[in-house]
XYZ file of C-alpha atoms in Angstrom:
509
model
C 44.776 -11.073 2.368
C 40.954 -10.865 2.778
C 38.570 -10.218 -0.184
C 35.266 -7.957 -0.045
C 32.468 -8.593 -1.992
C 30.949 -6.112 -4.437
C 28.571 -3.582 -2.311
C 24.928 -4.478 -2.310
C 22.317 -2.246 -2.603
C 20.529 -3.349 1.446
C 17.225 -3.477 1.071
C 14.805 -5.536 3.211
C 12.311 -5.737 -0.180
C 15.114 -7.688 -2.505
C 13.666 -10.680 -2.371
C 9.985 -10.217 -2.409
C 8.364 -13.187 -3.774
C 5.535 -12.987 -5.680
C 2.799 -16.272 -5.548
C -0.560 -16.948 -7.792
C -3.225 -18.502 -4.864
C -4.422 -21.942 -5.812
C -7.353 -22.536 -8.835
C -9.314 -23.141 -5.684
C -9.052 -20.156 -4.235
C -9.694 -17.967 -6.992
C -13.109 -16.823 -8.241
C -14.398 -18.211 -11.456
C -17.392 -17.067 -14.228
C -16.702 -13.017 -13.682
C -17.572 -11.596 -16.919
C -14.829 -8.679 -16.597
C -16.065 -5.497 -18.310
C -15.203 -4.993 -21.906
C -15.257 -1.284 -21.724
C -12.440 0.758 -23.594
C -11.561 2.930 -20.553
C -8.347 2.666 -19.099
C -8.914 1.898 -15.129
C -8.447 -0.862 -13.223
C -12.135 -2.422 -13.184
C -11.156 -3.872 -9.790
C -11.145 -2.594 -6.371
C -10.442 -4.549 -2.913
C -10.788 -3.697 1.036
C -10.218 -5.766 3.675
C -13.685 -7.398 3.110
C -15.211 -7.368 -0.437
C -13.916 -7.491 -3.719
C -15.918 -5.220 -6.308
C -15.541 -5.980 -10.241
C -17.041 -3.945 -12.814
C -18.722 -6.726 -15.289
C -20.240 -6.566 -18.659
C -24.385 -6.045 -18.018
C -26.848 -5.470 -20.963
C -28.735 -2.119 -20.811
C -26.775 -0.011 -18.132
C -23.720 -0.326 -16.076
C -23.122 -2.903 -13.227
C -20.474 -4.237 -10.891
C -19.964 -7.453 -8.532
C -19.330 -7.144 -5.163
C -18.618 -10.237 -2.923
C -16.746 -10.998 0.523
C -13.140 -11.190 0.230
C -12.876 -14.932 1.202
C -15.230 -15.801 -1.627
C -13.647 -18.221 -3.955
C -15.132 -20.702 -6.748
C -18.070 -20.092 -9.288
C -19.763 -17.143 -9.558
C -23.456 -18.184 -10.358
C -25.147 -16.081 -12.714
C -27.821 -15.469 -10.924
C -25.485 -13.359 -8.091
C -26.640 -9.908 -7.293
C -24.629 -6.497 -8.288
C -24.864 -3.577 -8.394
C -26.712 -2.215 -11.652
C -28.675 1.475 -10.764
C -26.080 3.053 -13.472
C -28.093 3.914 -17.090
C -24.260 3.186 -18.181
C -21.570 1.045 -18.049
C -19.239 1.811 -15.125
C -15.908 3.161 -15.543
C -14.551 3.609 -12.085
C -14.954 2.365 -8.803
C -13.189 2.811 -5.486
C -13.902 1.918 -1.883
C -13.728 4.581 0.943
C -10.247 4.622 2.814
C -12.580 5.061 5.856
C -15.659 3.056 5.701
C -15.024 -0.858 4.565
C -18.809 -0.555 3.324
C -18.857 2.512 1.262
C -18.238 2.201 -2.111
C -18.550 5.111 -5.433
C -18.823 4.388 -8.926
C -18.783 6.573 -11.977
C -20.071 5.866 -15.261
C -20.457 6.962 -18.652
C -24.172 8.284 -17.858
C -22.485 11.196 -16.562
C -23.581 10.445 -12.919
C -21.347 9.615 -9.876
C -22.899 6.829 -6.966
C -22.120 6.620 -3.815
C -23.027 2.919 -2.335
C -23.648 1.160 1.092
C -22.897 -2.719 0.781
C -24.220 -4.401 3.484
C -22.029 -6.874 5.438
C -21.804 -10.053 3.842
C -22.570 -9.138 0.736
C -25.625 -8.449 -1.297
C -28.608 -10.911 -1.528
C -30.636 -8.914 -3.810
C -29.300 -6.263 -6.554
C -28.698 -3.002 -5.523
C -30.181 -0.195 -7.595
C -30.602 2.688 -5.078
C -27.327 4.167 -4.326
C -27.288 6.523 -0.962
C -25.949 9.349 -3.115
C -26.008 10.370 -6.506
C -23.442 13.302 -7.163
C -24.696 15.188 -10.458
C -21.850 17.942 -11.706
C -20.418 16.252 -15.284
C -21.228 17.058 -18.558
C -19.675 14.246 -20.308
C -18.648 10.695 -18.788
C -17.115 10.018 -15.712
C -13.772 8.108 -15.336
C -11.862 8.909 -12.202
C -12.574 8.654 -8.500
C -9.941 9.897 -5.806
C -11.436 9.415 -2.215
C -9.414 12.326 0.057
C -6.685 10.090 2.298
C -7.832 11.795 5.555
C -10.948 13.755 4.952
C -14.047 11.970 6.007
C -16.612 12.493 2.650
C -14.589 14.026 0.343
C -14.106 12.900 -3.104
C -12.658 13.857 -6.018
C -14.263 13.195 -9.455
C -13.041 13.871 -13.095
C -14.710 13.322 -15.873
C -14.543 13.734 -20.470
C -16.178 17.186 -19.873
C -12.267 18.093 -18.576
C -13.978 19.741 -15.047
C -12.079 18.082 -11.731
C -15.437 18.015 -9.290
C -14.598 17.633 -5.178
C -17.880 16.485 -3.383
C -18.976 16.630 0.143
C -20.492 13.111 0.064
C -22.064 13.392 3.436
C -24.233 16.469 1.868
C -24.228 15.572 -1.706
C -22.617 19.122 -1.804
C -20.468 20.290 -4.625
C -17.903 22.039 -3.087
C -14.805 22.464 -5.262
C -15.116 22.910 -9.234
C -11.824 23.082 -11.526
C -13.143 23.633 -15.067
C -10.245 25.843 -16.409
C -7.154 23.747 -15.253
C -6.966 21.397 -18.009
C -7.781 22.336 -21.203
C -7.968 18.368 -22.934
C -8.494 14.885 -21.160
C -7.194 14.267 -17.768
C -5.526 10.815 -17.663
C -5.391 10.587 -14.007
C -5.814 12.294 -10.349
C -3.750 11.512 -7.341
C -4.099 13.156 -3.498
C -0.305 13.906 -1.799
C -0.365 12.034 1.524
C -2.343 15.066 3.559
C -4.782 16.013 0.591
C -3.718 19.308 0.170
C -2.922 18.951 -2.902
C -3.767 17.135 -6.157
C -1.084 15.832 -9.261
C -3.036 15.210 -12.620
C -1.799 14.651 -16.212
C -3.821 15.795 -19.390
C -3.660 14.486 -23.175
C -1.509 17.828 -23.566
C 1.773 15.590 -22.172
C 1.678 18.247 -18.976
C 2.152 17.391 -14.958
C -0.210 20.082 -12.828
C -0.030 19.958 -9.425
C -3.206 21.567 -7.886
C -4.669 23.225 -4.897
C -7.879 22.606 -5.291
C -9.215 24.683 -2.375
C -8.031 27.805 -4.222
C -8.445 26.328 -7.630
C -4.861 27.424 -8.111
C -2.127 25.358 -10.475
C 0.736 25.454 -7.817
C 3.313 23.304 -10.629
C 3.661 22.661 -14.611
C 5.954 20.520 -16.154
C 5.171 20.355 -20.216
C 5.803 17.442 -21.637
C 6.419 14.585 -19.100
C 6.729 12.359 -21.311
C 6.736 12.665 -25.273
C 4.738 9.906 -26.346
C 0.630 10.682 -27.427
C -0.560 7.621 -25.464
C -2.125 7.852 -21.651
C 0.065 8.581 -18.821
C -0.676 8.242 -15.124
C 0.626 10.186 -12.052
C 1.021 8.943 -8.494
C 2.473 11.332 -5.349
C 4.631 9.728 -2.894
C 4.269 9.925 0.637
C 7.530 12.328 0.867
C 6.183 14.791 -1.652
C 7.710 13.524 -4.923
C 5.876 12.571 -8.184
C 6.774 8.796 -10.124
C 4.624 8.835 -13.894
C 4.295 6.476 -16.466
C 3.868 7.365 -19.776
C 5.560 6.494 -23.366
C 8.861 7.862 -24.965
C 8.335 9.042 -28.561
C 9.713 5.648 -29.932
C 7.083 4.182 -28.054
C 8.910 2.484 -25.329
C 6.882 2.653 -21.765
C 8.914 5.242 -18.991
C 8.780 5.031 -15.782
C 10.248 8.908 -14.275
C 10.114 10.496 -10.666
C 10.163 14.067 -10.372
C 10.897 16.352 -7.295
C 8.177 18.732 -6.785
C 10.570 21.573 -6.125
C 12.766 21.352 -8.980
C 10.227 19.913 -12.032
C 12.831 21.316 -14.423
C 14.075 17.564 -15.111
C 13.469 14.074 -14.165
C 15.741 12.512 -11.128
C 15.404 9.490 -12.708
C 14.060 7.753 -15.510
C 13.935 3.791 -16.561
C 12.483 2.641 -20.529
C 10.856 -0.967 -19.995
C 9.819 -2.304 -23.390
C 7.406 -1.620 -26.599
C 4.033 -2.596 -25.669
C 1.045 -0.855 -25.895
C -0.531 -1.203 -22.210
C -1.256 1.678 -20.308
C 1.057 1.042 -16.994
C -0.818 1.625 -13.930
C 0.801 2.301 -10.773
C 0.290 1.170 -7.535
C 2.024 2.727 -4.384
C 2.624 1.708 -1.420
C 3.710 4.217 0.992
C 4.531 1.949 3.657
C 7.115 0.405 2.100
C 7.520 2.871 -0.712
C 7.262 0.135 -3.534
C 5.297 0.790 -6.855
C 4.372 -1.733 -8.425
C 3.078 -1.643 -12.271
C 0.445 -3.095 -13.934
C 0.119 -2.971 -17.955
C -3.399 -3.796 -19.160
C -2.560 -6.674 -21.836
C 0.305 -7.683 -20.247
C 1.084 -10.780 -18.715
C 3.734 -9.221 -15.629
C 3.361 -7.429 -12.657
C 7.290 -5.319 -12.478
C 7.959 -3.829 -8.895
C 10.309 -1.308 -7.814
C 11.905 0.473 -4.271
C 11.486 4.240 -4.533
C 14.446 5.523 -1.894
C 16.715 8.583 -1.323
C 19.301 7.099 -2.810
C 20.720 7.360 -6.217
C 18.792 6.079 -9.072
C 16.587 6.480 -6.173
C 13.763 4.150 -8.544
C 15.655 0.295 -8.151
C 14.079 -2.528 -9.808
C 13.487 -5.600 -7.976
C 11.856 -8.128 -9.631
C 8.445 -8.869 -11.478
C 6.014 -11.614 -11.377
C 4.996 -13.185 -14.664
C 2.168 -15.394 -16.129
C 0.934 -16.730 -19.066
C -2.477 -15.182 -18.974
C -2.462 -11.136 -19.888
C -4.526 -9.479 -17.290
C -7.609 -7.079 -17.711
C -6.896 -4.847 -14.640
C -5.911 -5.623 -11.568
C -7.136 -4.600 -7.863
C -4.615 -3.853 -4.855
C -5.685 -4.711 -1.612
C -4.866 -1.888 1.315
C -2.288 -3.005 4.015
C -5.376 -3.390 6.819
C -6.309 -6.975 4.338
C -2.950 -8.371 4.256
C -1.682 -11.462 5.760
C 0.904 -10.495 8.237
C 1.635 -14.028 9.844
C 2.521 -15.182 6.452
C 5.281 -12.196 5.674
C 2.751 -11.011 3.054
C 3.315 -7.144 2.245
C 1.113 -7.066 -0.348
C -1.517 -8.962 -2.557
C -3.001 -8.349 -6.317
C -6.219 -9.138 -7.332
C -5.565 -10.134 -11.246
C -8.115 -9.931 -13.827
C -8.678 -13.015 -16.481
C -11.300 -12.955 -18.969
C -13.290 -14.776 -16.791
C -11.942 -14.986 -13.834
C -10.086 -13.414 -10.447
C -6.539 -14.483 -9.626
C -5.001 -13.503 -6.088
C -1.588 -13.195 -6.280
C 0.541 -12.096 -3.314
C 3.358 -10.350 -2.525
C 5.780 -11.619 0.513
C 8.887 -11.278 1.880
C 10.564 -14.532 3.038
C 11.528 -15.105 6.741
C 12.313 -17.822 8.833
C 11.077 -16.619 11.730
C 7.079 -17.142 12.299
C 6.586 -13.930 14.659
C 5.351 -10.357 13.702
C 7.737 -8.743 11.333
C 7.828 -5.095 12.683
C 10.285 -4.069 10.310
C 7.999 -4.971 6.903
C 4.991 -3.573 8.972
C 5.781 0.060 10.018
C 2.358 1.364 11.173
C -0.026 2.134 8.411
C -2.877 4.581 7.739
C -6.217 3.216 9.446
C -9.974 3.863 8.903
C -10.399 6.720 11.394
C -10.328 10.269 9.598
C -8.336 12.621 10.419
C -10.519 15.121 9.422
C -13.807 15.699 8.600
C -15.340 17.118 5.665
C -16.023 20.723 6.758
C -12.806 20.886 8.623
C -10.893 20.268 5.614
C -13.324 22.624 3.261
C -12.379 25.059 5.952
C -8.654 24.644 5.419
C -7.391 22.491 8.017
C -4.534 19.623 6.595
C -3.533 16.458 8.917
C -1.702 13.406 7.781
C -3.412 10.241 8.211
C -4.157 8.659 11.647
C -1.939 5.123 11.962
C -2.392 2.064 13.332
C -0.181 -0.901 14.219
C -0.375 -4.323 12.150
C 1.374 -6.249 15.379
C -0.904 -9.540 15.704
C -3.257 -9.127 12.694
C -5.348 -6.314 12.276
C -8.586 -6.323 13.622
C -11.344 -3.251 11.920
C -13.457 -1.392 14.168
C -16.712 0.857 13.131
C -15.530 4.660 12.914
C -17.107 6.716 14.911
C -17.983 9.107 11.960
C -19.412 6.569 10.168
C -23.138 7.600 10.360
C -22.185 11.063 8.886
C -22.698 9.910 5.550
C -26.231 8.220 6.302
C -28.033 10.529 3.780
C -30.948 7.460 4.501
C -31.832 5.138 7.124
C -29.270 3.093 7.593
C -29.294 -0.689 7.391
C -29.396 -3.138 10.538
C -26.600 -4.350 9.715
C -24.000 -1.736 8.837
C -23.495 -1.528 12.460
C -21.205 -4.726 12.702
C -17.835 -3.814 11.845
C -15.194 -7.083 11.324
C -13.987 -7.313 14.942
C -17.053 -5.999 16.885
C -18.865 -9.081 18.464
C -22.336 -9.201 20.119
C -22.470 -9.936 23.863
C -23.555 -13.542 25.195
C -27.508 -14.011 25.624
C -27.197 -17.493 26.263
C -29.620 -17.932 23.507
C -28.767 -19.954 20.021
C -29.411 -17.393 16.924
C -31.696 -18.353 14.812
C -29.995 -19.488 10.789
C -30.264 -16.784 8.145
C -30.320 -17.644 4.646
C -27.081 -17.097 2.468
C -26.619 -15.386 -1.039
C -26.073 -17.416 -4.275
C -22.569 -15.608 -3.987
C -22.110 -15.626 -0.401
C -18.259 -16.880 0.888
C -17.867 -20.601 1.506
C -17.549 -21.657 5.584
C -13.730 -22.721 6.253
C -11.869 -23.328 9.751
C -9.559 -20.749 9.384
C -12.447 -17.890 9.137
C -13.663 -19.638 12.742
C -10.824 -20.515 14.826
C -12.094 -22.872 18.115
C -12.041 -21.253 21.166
C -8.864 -23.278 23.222
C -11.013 -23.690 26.441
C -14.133 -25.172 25.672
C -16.875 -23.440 28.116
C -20.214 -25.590 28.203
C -23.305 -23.699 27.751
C -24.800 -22.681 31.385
C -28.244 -20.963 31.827
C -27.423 -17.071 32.455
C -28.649 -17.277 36.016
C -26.415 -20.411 37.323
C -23.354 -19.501 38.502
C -19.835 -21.241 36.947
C -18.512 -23.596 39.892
C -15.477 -22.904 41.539
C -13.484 -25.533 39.631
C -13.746 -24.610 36.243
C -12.940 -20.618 37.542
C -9.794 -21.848 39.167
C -8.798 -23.772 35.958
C -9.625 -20.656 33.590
C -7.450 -18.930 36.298
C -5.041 -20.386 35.993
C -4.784 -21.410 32.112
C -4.882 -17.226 31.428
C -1.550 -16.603 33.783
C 0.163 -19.187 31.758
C -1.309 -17.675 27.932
C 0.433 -14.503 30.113
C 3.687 -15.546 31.196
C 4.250 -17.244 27.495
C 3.402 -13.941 25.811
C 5.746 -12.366 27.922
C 7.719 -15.253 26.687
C 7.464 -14.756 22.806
C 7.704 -11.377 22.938
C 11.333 -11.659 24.491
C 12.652 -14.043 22.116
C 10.953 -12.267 19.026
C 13.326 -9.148 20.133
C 16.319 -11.197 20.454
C 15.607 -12.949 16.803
C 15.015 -9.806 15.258
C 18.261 -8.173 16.729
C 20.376 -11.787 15.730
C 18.766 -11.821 12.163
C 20.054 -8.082 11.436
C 23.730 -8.913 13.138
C 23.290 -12.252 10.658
C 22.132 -9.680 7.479
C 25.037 -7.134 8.322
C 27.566 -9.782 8.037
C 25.979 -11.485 4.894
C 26.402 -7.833 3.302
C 30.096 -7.206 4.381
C 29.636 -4.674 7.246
C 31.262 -6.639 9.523
């Protein structure tokens, strides 16, 4: 007689594994903002991490490389040109060194960090969008639109802004008639979800400034909700039940009548702010206050929301910024990585899937939206929708400069915005002169340099290499050739024997 186990749920994302970085990698002396506004206060791209800080007599935020770890030194420049303090920042989905802020001064900023980091603080921002009444607490940049943002401020107005012009374009001032909690783009930016203080899910157009969807009451509790769209259309909120408990629900956007699913996680009082991942389809939520990080798997199958695990600390965290899949280490499994704020300090934490085998993981890296718009700014204004334009994660993802970029130049642009992360200046057989470093500038390590396997002495650029060392080069590149060919074969046959050895583990065969 044979016995069958119990059927498991398959899922590649079970066993995500979620890891705090080292003291010594994490960044020390931030003064996290204080401010009663219910946003992250962090934001992360593949090369800076920007956190909105407490500053006497406006608003300011820090911005260093990514790879910066240790003690922030007081005297580090930010970014302080708001009258304010900040509320909001985010970085542009297509330009690593564009950056907007809003702030309670009533004034959106558009910003152009320089590579490496600041060494003096900024106070001119490249644009200043001027539309708001009241304060200013949520930024949406458009997925696949070059220059368009969204902004939404106290004043209860949803603004969309040609950046590259400075251009209002798009106002929505009779949509919501109290707060809006939170805006969120569907995956082509045709349309916008929001929730309001009056408990109500809108779904927008906000080309036509038409209210395609209402669903009263999402959730019955007074206290702030948030709304994310998912890359197949649907619509996960969190919000509170009247007894207080925190909800998690998904909704289908063609049936809003009820919720297809809905999951109560405790008591607390912490906003829950979601993160998606639409690569994966995780979400992953963060309560401000609390001291966990719970994730789930959204899929098409019943209770289509699954809970898989949460990571837990004994610190309660301020906000919290989520790094895009471009940042992410993919030679170390790692599908995703948190950037947790402490009082006083920034915690890395990542998320990663555990395999044995060292090669690229195809399966956990499905190809994932890149910098290059699909669109740009008039196209969309003039109606035109595209999904975003992918790009493979196979080998580590390397950035390259868009070739929109200098649209948005509304001023001369710096010498140095023309180096993107993988673009590297040809040979002049001269030695560059040193340049001096930042107070906040990221420490030197091996791994940001890896040596060169062939070392090639210096020649003068008119001598010619001798025949010798071209024959060895020769013949050193066919064998890095024939052993890619090599790894690529086996990596196909381990991928093929670990999915025979996971349908047997799970009972199919």
């Amino acid at each position: 007689m044979s016995f069958r186990r119990g059927v498991v749920r398959q899922s590649k994302f079970r066993h995500v594994f979620a890891q705090a970085w080292k003291a010594e990698h994490c960044i020390d002396d931030v003064r996290v903002s204080r401010v009663t506004w219910d946003t992250s206060l962090c934001a992360v791209n593949p090369k800076f991490i920007a956190v909105i800080i407490e500053s006497g007599g406006g608003g300011a935020f820090l911005v260093v490389p990514i790879n910066k770890s240790g003690r922030i030194d007081q005297s580090c420049p930010t970014v302080c040109g708001h009258a304010a303090p900040v509320l909001d920042i985010q970085w542009s989905p297509h330009d690593d060194n564009i950056i907007a802020s809003a702030s309670e001064d009533c004034t959106v900023k558009v910003w152009q960090i320089p590579d490496g980091g600041l060494t003096s603080p900024m106070t001119e921002a490249i644009v200043t969008l001027e539309g708001h009444s009241k304060r200013v607490g949520i930024l949406a940049w458009h997925p696949t639109a070059f220059n368009i943002l969204l902004t939404a401020g106290c004043d209860n107005v949803i603004c969309v802004w040609n950046v590259g012009t400075g251009e209002l374009v798009y106002q929505l001032s009779d949509a919501h008639p109290d707060l809006i909690y939170s805006v969120s783009w569907n995956k082509d930016g045709s349309a916008v979800c929001t929730v309001c203080k009056d408990k109500a899910l809108r779904v927008i157009d906000p080309r036509r400034n038409v209210v395609l969807k209402v669903k009263e009451k999402v959730h019955d509790g007074t206290r702030p909700m948030r709304a994310v769209f998912l890359s197949d259309g649907k619509i996960l909120t969190t919000g509170f039940s009247r007894m207080s408990e925190r909800q998690l629900a998904l909704w289908d956007m063609k049936d809003l009548s009820e919720p297809m699913a809905v999951q109560e996680m405790d008591t607390s009082n912490g906003v829950l702010l979601p993160f998606y991942d639409p690569d994966t389809n995780m979400v992953y939520l963060c309560g401000k206050g609390d001291c966990t990080i719970r994730y789930f798997e959204v899929t098409d199958e019943s209770p289509y929301v699954h809970f898989l695990s949460l990571f837990s600390s004994k610190e309660p965290q301020r906000g919290a910024g989520f790094l895009s899949k471009r940042g992410v280490d993919v030679n170390k499994c790692e599908i995703a990585r948190f950037y947790k704020l402490h009082e006083r300090k920034v915690e890395p934490i990542s998320m990663t899937v555990p395999r044995k085998s060292d090669l690229f993981q195809g399966d956990l890296y499905p190809d994932t939206a890149s910098m290059e718009p699909a669109l740009l700014a008039d196209e969309w204004i003039a109606g035109q929708d595209a999904p975003p334009l992918l790009v493979s994660l196979s080998g580590g993802y390397t950035t390259h400069p868009s070739k929109h970029r200098d649209i948005l130049r509304s001023k001369p642009k710096l010498a140095s915005q023309d180096s993107g992360t993988g673009a590297t200046p040809p040979s002049t057989g001269h030695v560059a002169a040193p340049t001096a470093t930042p107070a906040c500038a990221t420490k030197e390590t091996e791994e940001e340099a890896p040596q060169p396997r062939v070392a090639m002495r210096d020649t003068d650029g008119n001598s010619e290499r001798p025949k010798r060392e071209d024959d060895l080069l020769n013949e050193l590149l066919a064998e890095m050739k024939a052993l890619r060919a090599v790894v690529l074969a086996q990596s196909q046959r381990i991928e093929l024997l670990e999915r025979q050895l996971a349908r047997i583990e799970d009972g199919d065969v």
